[in-house]
Coordinates of C-alpha atoms in Angstrom, one line a residue:
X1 CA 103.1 111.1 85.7
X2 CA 102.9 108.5 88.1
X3 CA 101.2 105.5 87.6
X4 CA 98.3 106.0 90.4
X5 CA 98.1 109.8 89.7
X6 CA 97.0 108.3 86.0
X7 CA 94.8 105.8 87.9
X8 CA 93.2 108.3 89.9
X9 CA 92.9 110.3 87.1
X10 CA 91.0 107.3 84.7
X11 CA 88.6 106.8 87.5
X12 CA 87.2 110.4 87.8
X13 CA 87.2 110.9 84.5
X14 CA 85.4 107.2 83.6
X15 CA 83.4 107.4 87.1
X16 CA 80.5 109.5 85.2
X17 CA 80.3 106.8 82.3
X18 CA 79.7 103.8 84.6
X19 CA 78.1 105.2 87.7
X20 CA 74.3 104.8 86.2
X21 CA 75.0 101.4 84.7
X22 CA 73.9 97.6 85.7
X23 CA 77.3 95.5 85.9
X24 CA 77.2 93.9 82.2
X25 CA 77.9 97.2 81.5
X26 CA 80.1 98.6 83.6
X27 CA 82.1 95.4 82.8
X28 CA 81.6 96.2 78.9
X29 CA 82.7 99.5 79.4
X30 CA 86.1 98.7 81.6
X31 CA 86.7 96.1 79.1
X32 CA 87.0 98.6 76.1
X33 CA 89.2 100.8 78.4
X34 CA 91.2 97.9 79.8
X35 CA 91.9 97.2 75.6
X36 CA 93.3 101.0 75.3
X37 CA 95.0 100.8 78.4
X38 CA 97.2 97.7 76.9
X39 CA 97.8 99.3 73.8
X40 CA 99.0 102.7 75.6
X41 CA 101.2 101.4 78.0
X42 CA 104.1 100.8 77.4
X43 CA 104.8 97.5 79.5
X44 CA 102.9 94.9 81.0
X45 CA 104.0 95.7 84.3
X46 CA 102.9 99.3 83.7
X47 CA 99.4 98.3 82.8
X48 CA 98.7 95.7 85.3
X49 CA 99.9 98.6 88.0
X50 CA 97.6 100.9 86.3
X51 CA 94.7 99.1 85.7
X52 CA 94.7 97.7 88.9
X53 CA 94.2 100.8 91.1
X54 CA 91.9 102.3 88.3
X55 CA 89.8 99.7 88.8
X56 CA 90.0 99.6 92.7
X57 CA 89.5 103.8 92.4
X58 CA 86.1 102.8 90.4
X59 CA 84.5 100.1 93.0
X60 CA 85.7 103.2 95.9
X61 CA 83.8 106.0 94.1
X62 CA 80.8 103.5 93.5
X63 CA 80.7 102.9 97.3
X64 CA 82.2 99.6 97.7
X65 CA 78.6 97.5 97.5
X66 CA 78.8 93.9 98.3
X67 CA 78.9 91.5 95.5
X68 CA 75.4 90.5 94.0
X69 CA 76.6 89.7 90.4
X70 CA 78.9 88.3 88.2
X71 CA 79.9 90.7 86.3
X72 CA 80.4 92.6 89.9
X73 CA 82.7 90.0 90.9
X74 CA 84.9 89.9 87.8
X75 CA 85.4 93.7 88.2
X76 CA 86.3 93.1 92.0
X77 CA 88.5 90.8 90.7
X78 CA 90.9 92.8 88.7
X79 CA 91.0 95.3 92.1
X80 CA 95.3 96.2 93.5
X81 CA 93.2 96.0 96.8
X82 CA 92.9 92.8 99.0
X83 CA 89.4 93.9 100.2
X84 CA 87.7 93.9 96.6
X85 CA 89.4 90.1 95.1
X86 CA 89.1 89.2 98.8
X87 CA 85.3 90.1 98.3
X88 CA 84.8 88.4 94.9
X89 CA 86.9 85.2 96.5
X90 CA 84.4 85.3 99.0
X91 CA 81.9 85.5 96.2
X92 CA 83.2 82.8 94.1
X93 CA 82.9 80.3 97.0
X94 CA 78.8 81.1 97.5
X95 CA 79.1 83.5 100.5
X96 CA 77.0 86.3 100.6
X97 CA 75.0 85.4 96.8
X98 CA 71.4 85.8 96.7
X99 CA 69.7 86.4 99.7
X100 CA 73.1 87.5 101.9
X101 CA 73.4 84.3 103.3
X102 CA 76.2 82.0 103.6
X103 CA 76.0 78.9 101.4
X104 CA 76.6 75.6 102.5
X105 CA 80.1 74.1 101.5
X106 CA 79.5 71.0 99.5
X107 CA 81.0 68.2 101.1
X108 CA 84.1 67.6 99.4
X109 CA 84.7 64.5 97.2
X110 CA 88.0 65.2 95.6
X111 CA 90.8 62.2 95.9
X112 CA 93.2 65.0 96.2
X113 CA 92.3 68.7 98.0
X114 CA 92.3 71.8 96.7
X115 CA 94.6 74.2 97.7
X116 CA 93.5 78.0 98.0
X117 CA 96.1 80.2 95.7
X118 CA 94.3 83.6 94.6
X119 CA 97.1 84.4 92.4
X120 CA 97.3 86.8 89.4
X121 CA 98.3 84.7 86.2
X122 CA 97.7 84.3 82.7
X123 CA 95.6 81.5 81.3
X124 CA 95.3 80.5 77.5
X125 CA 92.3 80.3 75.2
X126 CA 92.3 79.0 71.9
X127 CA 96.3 79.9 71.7
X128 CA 94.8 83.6 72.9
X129 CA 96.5 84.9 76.5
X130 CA 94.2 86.6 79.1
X131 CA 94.6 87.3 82.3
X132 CA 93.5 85.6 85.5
X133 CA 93.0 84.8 88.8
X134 CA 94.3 81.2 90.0
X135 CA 91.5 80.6 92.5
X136 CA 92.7 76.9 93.2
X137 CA 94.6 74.4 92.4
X138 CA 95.1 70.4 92.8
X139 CA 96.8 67.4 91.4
X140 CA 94.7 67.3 88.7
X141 CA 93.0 70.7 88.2
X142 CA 92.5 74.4 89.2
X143 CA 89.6 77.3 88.7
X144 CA 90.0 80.7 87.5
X145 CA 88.3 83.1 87.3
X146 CA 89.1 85.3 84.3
X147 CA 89.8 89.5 84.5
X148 CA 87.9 90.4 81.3
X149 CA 85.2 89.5 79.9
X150 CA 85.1 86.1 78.6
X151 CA 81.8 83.7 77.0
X152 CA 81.0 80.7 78.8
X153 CA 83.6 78.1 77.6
X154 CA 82.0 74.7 76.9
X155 CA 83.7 71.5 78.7
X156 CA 86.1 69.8 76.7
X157 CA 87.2 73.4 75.6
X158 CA 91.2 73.0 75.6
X159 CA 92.8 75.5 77.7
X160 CA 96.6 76.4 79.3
X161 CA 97.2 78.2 83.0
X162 CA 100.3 79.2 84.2
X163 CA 100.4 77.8 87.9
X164 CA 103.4 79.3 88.9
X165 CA 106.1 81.1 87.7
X166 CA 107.7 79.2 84.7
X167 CA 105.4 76.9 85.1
X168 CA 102.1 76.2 82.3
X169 CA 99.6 73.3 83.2
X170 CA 97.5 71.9 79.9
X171 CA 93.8 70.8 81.0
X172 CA 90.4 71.2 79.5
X173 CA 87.1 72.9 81.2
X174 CA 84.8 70.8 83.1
X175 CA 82.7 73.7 83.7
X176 CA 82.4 77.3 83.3
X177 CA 80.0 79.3 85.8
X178 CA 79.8 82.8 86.9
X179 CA 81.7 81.5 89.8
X180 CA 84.8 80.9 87.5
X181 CA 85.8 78.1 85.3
X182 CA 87.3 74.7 86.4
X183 CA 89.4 72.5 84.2
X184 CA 91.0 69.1 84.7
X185 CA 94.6 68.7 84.1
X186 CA 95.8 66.9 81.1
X187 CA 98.3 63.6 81.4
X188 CA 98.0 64.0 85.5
X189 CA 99.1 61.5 87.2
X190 CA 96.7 58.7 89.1

């Protein structure tokens, strides 16, 4: 079976289960099947192809609303299609929350600029791996904002991100928000 027949398939028969819930849910519930999915698969490639378009299948057959919630954003995030991380990108940087409007950029007060990536990567919790999107990055730190599931990580937390290919930066969170979590890179030079 091809991989997006067996997305396809995972998102009419998983469609049912979410369809009625609020997004803490629906983010509990892909979570679980995101676990199996791992487990079944037989590479990571395989289950990042998979998961992908089930998850993009899902936010089509729930009508594609715009982003009013974390949780909503984090499942947008994890989408194979451009519109649905583009959306939750969009999200992360205050367009469209609350009342639909825009929100003002806050001036920006960096020594060094940040530099847009929206990359797929791996990130490193307490030695644990999970999966993320590289939202940003700088001289001497980077957001993320994680695929699963993950509690608010306290600054100071210790934490690893790969910010390219063969390449792992060491930092520690400054803050973790809905809208992702930031850290500060470790030994960067001033």
């Amino acid at each position: 079976m091809s991989h997006e027949k067996l997305a396809l398939e995972l998102a009419d028969f998983w469609f049912p289960a979410i369809a009625d819930q609020p997004w803490e849910e629906r983010l509990r519930i892909l979570d679980e099947v995101h676990g199996q999915l791992y487990q079944d698969l037989e590479t990571v490639g395989e289950y990042e192809q998979v998961s992908a378009s089930f998850v993009a299948a899902l936010i089509d057959r729930l009508g594609s609303p715009p982003i009013t919630h974390p949780a909503q954003a984090q499942i947008y995030a994890s989408s194979s299609e451009e519109r649905h991380w583009g959306a939750a990108m969009a999200w992360q940087f205050g367009e469209g929350q609350d009342d639909g409007a825009t929100a003002p950029m806050p001036e920006e007060r960096r020594r060094w600029p940040r530099e847009i990536v929206n990359r797929l990567t791996e990130m490193w919790v307490q030695g644990r791996p999970a999966r993320c999107r590289l939202v940003d990055i700088s001289r001497y730190g980077a957001r993320v904002m994680p695929l699963r599931y993950q509690p608010r990580l306290p600054p100071g937390t210790p934490i690893r991100v790969m910010v390219a290919e063969g390449s792992v930066r060491d930092g520690v969170v400054v803050f973790s928000s809905p809208r992702g979590v930031g850290l500060q890179f470790a030994n960067a030079a001033h």
